[in-house]
Structure formats: structure tokens, C-alpha cells
mmCIF file of C-alpha atoms in Angstrom:
data_model
loop_
_atom_site.group_PDB
_atom_site.id
_atom_site.type_symbol
_atom_site.label_atom_id
_atom_site.label_comp_id
_atom_site.label_asym_id
_atom_site.label_seq_id
_atom_site.Cartn_x
_atom_site.Cartn_y
_atom_site.Cartn_z
ATOM 1 C CA MET U 7 91.823 36.725 68.651
ATOM 2 C CA THR U 8 92.742 34.265 71.389
ATOM 3 C CA ILE U 9 96.386 35.312 71.268
ATOM 4 C CA LEU U 10 95.512 39.040 71.634
ATOM 5 C CA THR U 11 93.240 38.385 74.626
ATOM 6 C CA THR U 12 95.860 36.284 76.356
ATOM 7 C CA THR U 13 98.541 38.944 75.795
ATOM 8 C CA THR U 14 96.327 41.685 77.237
ATOM 9 C CA ALA U 15 95.591 39.638 80.349
ATOM 10 C CA TRP U 16 99.275 38.844 80.812
ATOM 11 C CA CYS U 17 100.219 42.551 80.690
ATOM 12 C CA GLN U 18 97.729 43.605 83.370
ATOM 13 C CA VAL U 19 99.265 44.524 86.728
ATOM 14 C CA THR U 20 97.400 45.033 89.992
ATOM 15 C CA VAL U 21 98.371 48.165 91.873
ATOM 16 C CA ILE U 22 97.277 48.790 95.460
ATOM 17 C CA GLY U 23 97.731 51.960 97.478
ATOM 18 C CA THR U 24 96.520 54.505 100.010
ATOM 19 C CA VAL U 25 95.544 58.152 99.549
ATOM 20 C CA ILE U 26 95.865 60.595 102.475
ATOM 21 C CA ALA U 27 95.493 64.346 103.016
ATOM 22 C CA SER U 28 98.624 66.486 103.287
ATOM 23 C CA ASP U 29 97.420 68.651 106.193
ATOM 24 C CA ASP U 30 96.333 66.109 108.814
ATOM 25 C CA LYS U 31 97.420 62.819 107.157
ATOM 26 C CA SER U 32 93.852 61.490 107.331
ATOM 27 C CA ALA U 33 92.610 58.807 104.907
ATOM 28 C CA LEU U 34 90.654 60.142 101.918
ATOM 29 C CA PRO U 35 87.670 58.098 100.734
ATOM 30 C CA GLY U 36 85.956 58.588 97.359
ATOM 31 C CA ILE U 37 89.064 59.835 95.521
ATOM 32 C CA ASN U 38 88.893 59.111 91.787
ATOM 33 C CA VAL U 39 91.848 56.973 90.643
ATOM 34 C CA SER U 40 92.260 56.603 86.880
ATOM 35 C CA GLU U 41 94.864 55.171 84.527
ATOM 36 C CA LYS U 42 95.861 57.983 82.234
ATOM 37 C CA GLY U 43 94.984 57.455 78.553
ATOM 38 C CA THR U 44 92.447 54.717 79.282
ATOM 39 C CA GLU U 45 88.919 54.397 80.626
ATOM 40 C CA ASN U 46 90.194 52.320 83.528
ATOM 41 C CA TRP U 47 89.332 53.845 86.911
ATOM 42 C CA THR U 48 88.269 53.168 90.507
ATOM 43 C CA THR U 49 87.703 55.072 93.757
ATOM 44 C CA THR U 50 89.280 54.852 97.185
ATOM 45 C CA LYS U 51 87.461 53.055 100.009
ATOM 46 C CA ALA U 52 86.474 54.497 103.401
ATOM 47 C CA ASP U 53 89.997 53.889 104.730
ATOM 48 C CA GLY U 54 91.615 55.603 101.722
ATOM 49 C CA THR U 55 92.842 52.391 100.111
ATOM 50 C CA PHE U 56 92.338 51.349 96.481
ATOM 51 C CA SER U 57 93.169 48.558 94.043
ATOM 52 C CA ILE U 58 93.344 48.961 90.276
ATOM 53 C CA GLU U 59 94.532 46.800 87.393
ATOM 54 C CA VAL U 60 96.665 48.727 84.907
ATOM 55 C CA THR U 61 97.676 47.700 81.384
ATOM 56 C CA ASP U 62 101.255 48.932 81.735
ATOM 57 C CA PRO U 63 103.572 48.609 84.778
ATOM 58 C CA ASN U 64 104.905 52.086 83.896
ATOM 59 C CA ALA U 65 101.459 53.651 83.599
ATOM 60 C CA THR U 66 100.560 57.034 85.118
ATOM 61 C CA LEU U 67 97.708 57.196 87.628
ATOM 62 C CA ALA U 68 95.694 60.398 88.123
ATOM 63 C CA PHE U 69 94.116 61.159 91.520
ATOM 64 C CA SER U 70 91.342 63.753 91.625
ATOM 65 C CA PHE U 71 88.478 64.959 93.788
ATOM 66 C CA ILE U 72 86.636 68.236 94.365
ATOM 67 C CA GLY U 73 88.532 70.392 96.851
ATOM 68 C CA PHE U 74 91.911 68.760 96.201
ATOM 69 C CA GLN U 75 94.636 69.399 93.672
ATOM 70 C CA THR U 76 94.755 66.754 90.941
ATOM 71 C CA GLN U 77 97.958 64.747 91.177
ATOM 72 C CA GLU U 78 99.606 62.376 88.716
ATOM 73 C CA PHE U 79 101.777 59.455 89.836
ATOM 74 C CA GLN U 80 104.029 57.478 87.458
ATOM 75 C CA LEU U 81 104.269 53.877 88.657
ATOM 76 C CA LYS U 82 107.676 52.936 87.176
ATOM 77 C CA GLY U 83 107.002 49.301 87.978
ATOM 78 C CA ARG U 84 105.797 49.845 91.533
ATOM 79 C CA THR U 85 102.730 47.886 92.592
ATOM 80 C CA GLU U 86 102.199 49.399 96.044
ATOM 81 C CA ILE U 87 102.113 53.176 96.464
ATOM 82 C CA LYS U 88 101.135 55.951 98.877
ATOM 83 C CA VAL U 89 99.773 59.236 97.539
ATOM 84 C CA ILE U 90 99.427 62.524 99.434
ATOM 85 C CA LEU U 91 96.884 65.029 98.102
ATOM 86 C CA LYS U 92 96.962 68.750 98.840
ATOM 87 C CA LEU U 93 93.879 70.892 99.354
ATOM 88 C CA ASP U 94 92.959 72.932 96.301
ATOM 89 C CA CYS U 95 94.038 76.523 96.861
ATOM 90 C CA ILE U 96 90.944 78.508 95.932
ATOM 91 C CA LYS U 97 90.632 81.590 98.116
ATOM 92 C CA ASP U 98 87.583 83.789 98.326
ATOM 93 C CA PHE U 99 88.152 87.242 99.793
ATOM 94 C CA PHE U 100 84.880 88.574 101.160
ATOM 95 C CA ASP U 101 86.235 91.962 102.236
ATOM 96 C CA ALA U 102 85.625 93.685 98.877
ATOM 97 C CA TYR U 103 82.719 95.828 97.600
ATOM 98 C CA HIS U 104 81.837 97.220 101.044
ATOM 99 C CA ILE U 105 80.999 100.594 102.549
ATOM 100 C CA ILE U 106 80.543 100.657 106.336
ATOM 101 C CA LEU U 107 79.191 103.651 108.248
ATOM 102 C CA TYR U 108 79.656 103.808 112.027
ATOM 103 C CA ALA U 109 78.425 106.029 114.799
ATOM 104 C CA ASN U 110 81.083 105.861 117.498
ATOM 105 C CA SER U 111 81.620 107.330 120.915
ATOM 106 C CA GLY U 112 84.757 107.832 122.967
ATOM 107 C CA LEU U 113 83.711 106.790 126.444
ATOM 108 C CA VAL U 114 86.570 108.672 128.157
ATOM 109 C CA HIS U 115 87.189 112.031 126.439
ATOM 110 C CA ASN U 116 85.396 112.280 123.076
ATOM 111 C CA PRO U 117 81.728 111.321 123.298
ATOM 112 C CA LEU U 118 80.721 112.188 119.723
ATOM 113 C CA GLY U 119 82.075 110.767 116.477
ATOM 114 C CA GLY U 120 81.717 108.729 113.350
ATOM 115 C CA GLN U 121 83.698 106.468 111.058
ATOM 116 C CA ILE U 122 83.543 105.420 107.411
ATOM 117 C CA GLU U 123 85.232 102.450 105.737
ATOM 118 C CA ILE U 124 85.374 101.814 101.985
ATOM 119 C CA THR U 125 86.807 98.766 100.197
ATOM 120 C CA SER U 126 87.441 98.419 96.476
ATOM 121 C CA PRO U 127 86.519 95.490 94.226
ATOM 122 C CA TYR U 128 89.097 92.683 94.163
ATOM 123 C CA THR U 129 91.822 93.505 91.646
ATOM 124 C CA THR U 130 94.972 91.785 90.414
ATOM 125 C CA ILE U 131 96.919 93.510 93.203
ATOM 126 C CA GLY U 132 94.393 92.764 95.948
ATOM 127 C CA VAL U 133 91.726 94.794 97.750
ATOM 128 C CA ILE U 134 92.288 98.479 98.511
ATOM 129 C CA LYS U 135 90.745 99.699 101.771
ATOM 130 C CA GLY U 136 90.372 103.155 103.250
ATOM 131 C CA SER U 137 88.954 104.376 106.555
ATOM 132 C CA TYR U 138 88.580 107.636 108.479
ATOM 133 C CA SER U 139 87.424 108.186 112.062
ATOM 134 C CA TYR U 140 86.637 111.460 113.875
ATOM 135 C CA GLN U 141 85.789 112.019 117.547
ATOM 136 C CA THR U 142 85.373 115.174 119.602
ATOM 137 C CA ASN U 143 83.947 116.594 122.809
ATOM 138 C CA LEU U 144 82.874 119.747 120.890
ATOM 139 C CA TYR U 145 85.422 121.764 122.831
ATOM 140 C CA ASP U 146 89.163 121.134 123.319
ATOM 141 C CA ASN U 147 89.518 117.487 122.330
ATOM 142 C CA VAL U 148 89.718 116.106 118.793
ATOM 143 C CA PHE U 149 90.840 112.584 117.920
ATOM 144 C CA GLN U 150 91.247 111.623 114.243
ATOM 145 C CA SER U 151 92.575 108.485 112.620
ATOM 146 C CA GLY U 152 92.859 107.306 109.038
ATOM 147 C CA GLN U 153 94.161 104.266 107.223
ATOM 148 C CA ILE U 154 94.899 103.044 103.698
ATOM 149 C CA GLU U 155 95.491 99.337 103.228
ATOM 150 C CA LEU U 156 96.406 97.005 100.377
ATOM 151 C CA SER U 157 95.079 93.582 101.324
ATOM 152 C CA HIS U 158 96.205 90.258 99.817
ATOM 153 C CA PRO U 159 98.703 91.486 97.180
ATOM 154 C CA ILE U 160 100.736 88.403 98.158
ATOM 155 C CA SER U 161 98.659 85.263 98.604
ATOM 156 C CA THR U 162 99.467 81.538 98.658
ATOM 157 C CA CYS U 163 97.735 78.459 100.021
ATOM 158 C CA GLU U 164 99.650 78.809 103.293
ATOM 159 C CA PHE U 165 99.512 82.573 103.929
ATOM 160 C CA ASP U 166 98.704 86.022 102.594
ATOM 161 C CA MET U 167 99.972 89.523 103.404
ATOM 162 C CA ASP U 168 98.531 92.992 103.920
ATOM 163 C CA PHE U 169 100.312 96.358 103.812
ATOM 164 C CA ARG U 170 98.959 99.537 105.391
ATOM 165 C CA TRP U 171 99.693 103.149 106.215
ATOM 166 C CA SER U 172 97.879 104.645 109.198
ATOM 167 C CA TYR U 173 97.562 108.158 110.616
ATOM 168 C CA ARG U 174 96.563 109.301 114.107
ATOM 169 C CA ASN U 175 96.141 112.888 115.275
ATOM 170 C CA PHE U 176 94.703 114.297 118.499
ATOM 171 C CA SER U 177 94.482 117.485 120.525
ATOM 172 C CA PHE U 178 93.996 117.000 124.246
ATOM 173 C CA ASN U 179 92.849 119.553 126.837
ATOM 174 C CA LYS U 180 94.960 122.368 125.345
ATOM 175 C CA ASP U 181 97.873 120.445 126.856
ATOM 176 C CA PHE U 182 99.474 118.691 123.906
ATOM 177 C CA GLN U 183 98.937 117.592 120.313
ATOM 178 C CA SER U 184 100.330 114.610 118.467
ATOM 179 C CA ILE U 185 100.612 113.361 114.888
ATOM 180 C CA THR U 186 101.607 109.758 114.244
ATOM 181 C CA ASN U 187 102.297 107.998 110.942
ATOM 182 C CA SER U 188 102.893 104.254 110.703
ATOM 183 C CA GLY U 189 103.806 101.841 107.952
ATOM 184 C CA GLU U 190 102.916 98.226 108.672
ATOM 185 C CA ALA U 191 103.089 94.766 107.117
ATOM 186 C CA GLN U 192 100.758 92.020 108.304
ATOM 187 C CA LEU U 193 101.379 88.311 107.750
ATOM 188 C CA ASN U 194 98.182 86.227 107.944
ATOM 189 C CA LEU U 195 98.788 82.580 108.870
ATOM 190 C CA ARG U 196 95.416 80.818 109.023
ATOM 191 C CA ASN U 197 93.692 82.698 111.864
ATOM 192 C CA ILE U 198 96.834 84.282 113.341
ATOM 193 C CA LYS U 199 98.116 87.700 112.259
ATOM 194 C CA LEU U 200 101.694 88.884 112.815
ATOM 195 C CA ILE U 201 102.215 92.655 112.518
ATOM 196 C CA ALA U 202 105.484 94.582 112.194
ATOM 197 C CA GLY U 203 106.247 98.109 111.075
ATOM 198 C CA TYR U 204 107.851 101.495 111.612
ATOM 199 C CA SER U 205 106.172 104.499 113.240
ATOM 200 C CA HIS U 206 106.978 108.214 113.528
ATOM 201 C CA LEU U 207 105.594 110.402 116.313
ATOM 202 C CA GLY U 208 105.503 114.180 116.434
ATOM 203 C CA MET U 209 104.284 115.678 119.729
ATOM 204 C CA THR U 210 103.772 119.330 120.656
ATOM 205 C CA LEU U 211 103.614 120.294 124.326
ATOM 206 C CA ILE U 212 101.411 123.370 124.054
ATOM 207 C CA SER U 213 101.962 124.643 127.595
ATOM 208 C CA GLU U 214 105.759 124.489 127.129
ATOM 209 C CA ASN U 215 105.705 125.517 123.459
ATOM 210 C CA LYS U 216 107.946 122.562 122.765
ATOM 211 C CA THR U 217 107.896 120.041 119.909
ATOM 212 C CA GLU U 218 109.397 116.554 120.062
ATOM 213 C CA ALA U 219 109.794 114.006 117.283
ATOM 214 C CA SER U 220 110.883 110.382 117.452
ATOM 215 C CA SER U 221 110.567 107.129 115.551
ATOM 216 C CA GLY U 222 110.342 103.543 116.641
ATOM 217 C CA ILE U 223 109.335 100.003 115.817
ATOM 218 C CA LEU U 224 105.737 98.831 115.836
ATOM 219 C CA LEU U 225 104.842 95.243 116.713
ATOM 220 C CA GLY U 226 101.478 93.549 116.971
ATOM 221 C CA LEU U 227 99.504 90.348 117.065
ATOM 222 C CA GLY U 228 96.008 89.493 115.879
ATOM 223 C CA LYS U 229 93.645 86.544 115.868
ATOM 224 C CA ASP U 230 90.413 85.682 114.093
ATOM 225 C CA ILE U 231 87.692 84.615 116.502
ATOM 226 C CA PHE U 232 84.574 82.630 115.589
ATOM 227 C CA PHE U 233 81.515 82.547 117.791
ATOM 228 C CA ARG U 234 78.332 81.784 115.898
ATOM 229 C CA PRO U 235 76.789 83.642 114.258
ATOM 230 C CA PHE U 236 79.480 86.321 114.668
ATOM 231 C CA TYR U 237 82.939 86.463 113.154
ATOM 232 C CA GLY U 238 85.477 88.786 114.744
ATOM 233 C CA THR U 239 89.101 89.870 114.794
ATOM 234 C CA LEU U 240 91.080 90.778 117.910
ATOM 235 C CA SER U 241 94.313 92.753 117.459
ATOM 236 C CA ALA U 242 96.817 94.569 119.659
ATOM 237 C CA LYS U 243 99.775 96.767 118.649
ATOM 238 C CA VAL U 244 102.498 98.640 120.499
ATOM 239 C CA ALA U 245 104.893 101.275 119.118
ATOM 240 C CA ILE U 246 108.010 102.114 121.122
ATOM 241 C CA TYR U 247 109.543 105.599 120.799
ATOM 242 C CA ASN U 248 112.382 107.355 122.628
ATOM 243 C CA ARG U 249 110.276 108.679 125.505
ATOM 244 C CA ASN U 250 106.788 107.312 124.787
ATOM 245 C CA VAL U 251 104.957 104.072 124.168
ATOM 246 C CA GLU U 252 101.807 103.984 122.046
ATOM 247 C CA TYR U 253 99.205 101.263 122.664
ATOM 248 C CA GLN U 254 96.395 100.209 120.336
ATOM 249 C CA ALA U 255 93.886 97.378 120.744
ATOM 250 C CA GLU U 256 90.697 96.551 118.864
ATOM 251 C CA PHE U 257 88.005 93.923 118.684
ATOM 252 C CA LYS U 258 85.917 94.125 115.523
ATOM 253 C CA SER U 259 82.984 91.933 114.594
ATOM 254 C CA GLY U 260 79.632 91.804 112.837
ATOM 255 C CA TYR U 261 76.835 89.711 111.435
ATOM 256 C CA ARG U 262 75.412 90.350 107.969
ATOM 257 C CA TRP U 263 74.836 94.116 107.713
ATOM 258 C CA PHE U 264 75.338 94.848 111.437
ATOM 259 C CA GLN U 265 78.908 95.778 112.457
ATOM 260 C CA TYR U 266 80.536 96.922 115.690
ATOM 261 C CA PHE U 267 83.927 97.521 117.273
ATOM 262 C CA ILE U 268 85.542 98.173 120.638
ATOM 263 C CA ARG U 269 88.831 100.082 120.470
ATOM 264 C CA TYR U 270 91.392 101.269 122.994
ATOM 265 C CA TYR U 271 94.165 103.820 122.418
ATOM 266 C CA LYS U 272 96.791 105.276 124.780
ATOM 267 C CA LEU U 273 99.688 107.696 124.292
ATOM 268 C CA ASP U 274 101.278 109.589 127.168
ATOM 269 C CA THR U 275 98.454 110.957 129.374
ATOM 270 C CA PHE U 276 95.834 110.601 126.637
ATOM 271 C CA ASP U 277 93.743 107.455 126.456
ATOM 272 C CA GLU U 278 90.422 106.620 124.841
ATOM 273 C CA LEU U 279 88.033 103.688 124.898
ATOM 274 C CA SER U 280 85.749 103.816 121.862
ATOM 275 C CA LEU U 281 82.597 101.917 121.011
ATOM 276 C CA GLY U 282 81.205 101.930 117.474
ATOM 277 C CA VAL U 283 78.105 100.441 115.873
ATOM 278 C CA GLY U 284 77.341 100.594 112.185
ATOM 279 C CA ALA U 285 75.804 99.214 109.029
ATOM 280 C CA GLN U 286 77.520 97.571 106.082
ATOM 281 C CA LEU U 287 76.393 98.348 102.552
ATOM 282 C CA SER U 288 77.572 96.237 99.632
ATOM 283 C CA TYR U 289 77.967 97.352 96.052
ATOM 284 C CA TYR U 290 78.747 95.311 92.962
ATOM 285 C CA LYS U 291 80.539 96.182 89.766
ATOM 286 C CA ARG U 292 78.088 96.114 86.891
ATOM 287 C CA ARG U 293 79.233 94.755 83.582
ATOM 288 C CA LYS U 294 78.295 96.712 80.529
ATOM 289 C CA LYS U 295 76.256 94.869 77.979
ATOM 290 C CA GLY U 296 78.059 94.472 74.698
#
């Protein structure tokens, strides 16, 4: 018995180390440090340091804590180590299961209008979104826009992507009509959004009985903005054609069920500043009882 105890004590090795976060390199206190295959464990101190006695100089240490990815570290005889933990990549997308109804007004040319937005449940390919907006002055002017979007089909801890098709159509003062179709990809990096795409414009000059068509690149930038208790998104896009430039800008925000947006659009001599207020309704997929 004495020989076994002495052998066990002789094999024990003290390992010291520091655990830090991968994003800001800050020290991580309270991290669980355990020797794999044993009940031997400890936790890191306030400065992220730890000390543990292991039974094997080639033992594997496991580092774990809620909100971080569990990491294993094989000592291979080392007695002083530094471990970097990554944040656990668990994303919650809160843009599913929604229907939003807006009353909106074009403050320049189209005083009456409405908008509807519908989002699907989260699926294996992301969230599918659809929207349609209609504005008019009840006479010559009509401004319509629609959009179908696939959100988050590509998602990692560092970024996610959205893909959308959008449609814009207006008639203005019996002067000209336009139809625009755009395909866009949006890269979301934290709270910054980079937008790039391709757009096709068809314009009819009614007074001249002339139709023009051209295509061009579409570029944009967006940013998430937080101001308690509201959360909002500001975005701006520009599409460059042969003889025209199309401008779009929007600020969209809300709190709980209340939603609103401010939107600006300009193409040729037509421009519109729109204000919309609405209500968000949520629905949930019910599971059938077996």
C-alpha cells in the first residue's frame, strides 16, 4: 500500500496556465479545467490563471464554460500553457414567424399607401421573406415595390449572408413609367452590411413614345443601430445604369409590436420620401399531438 501511494505521488505533475478569450484576448475567470478521464478538476481565477496537478505528464485537459466552445489540450509534457477559448456559435434569428402591416404615405407625390411583410418559420435553408408596397395619389401616380428574400442560408460564427430579388414599378405624371428588377447579395459582418448586385431598368418616356432599357451594378451599405429601447437598421443603395442613377435609402426600426420606417427613392425626375407606421403580428408553428 505504501509503495502504491508513493508511486502515485511521484507521477503527479503540476501544470499552470492562463485562459483568455479569442475575440478581445481578455482573461477568463471561472473556466472549468478538468483532467480527462479523471475526477480531477479546478477553475480559473479572476485573472484567468489556474494550477492543477495531473497524474500523467501527457494528460489531456478539457476547458469548458457556458457560452464558450469546449476545448481539449494535450499537454505532451508541458507544464505551463496558454489556452484561447472561442465564443460558442449559437445564433438565434428573431426575424421569423412575423407578419407586419403598415400604413404608409409618400410625402412628395403619393400620399396614400400600404405595405405588408411576411416571414416564414426558420428552415434548414434560412428564413424566407416577402414584402409588397403600394402608393398612389389616386390619379396619375402609382409607385409599387416588392421583394423576396432568403435570409441566412449561409451562416457562420463570423458572418451570415442574405440573397434577395426586388421589383420597383412606378408611373409618374403621365410623363414616364419604369420597371426595375434587382438581384442582390448581402454580407452581414456583425452590425455592418455589405450589399452588391445587378439591376435592370426599363423606362418608357410616354410623351416621346420611347422605351429605353439598361443594366448596371448595384452597391450598398447598411448598419444596425441600437438606441434603447429601439433597434434599427440604416441602409443605402445606388444602382448605376447607362443614362440614369437610382438611389434608395431606408431607416427601419421598431419596439415590440410597433414598427416604422422612413424611406427615400429617386430615379430621374421622380423622387419619393415615404413614412410608414405599422404593427407586427407573430405566429407560431403548432406541433401536432401524436
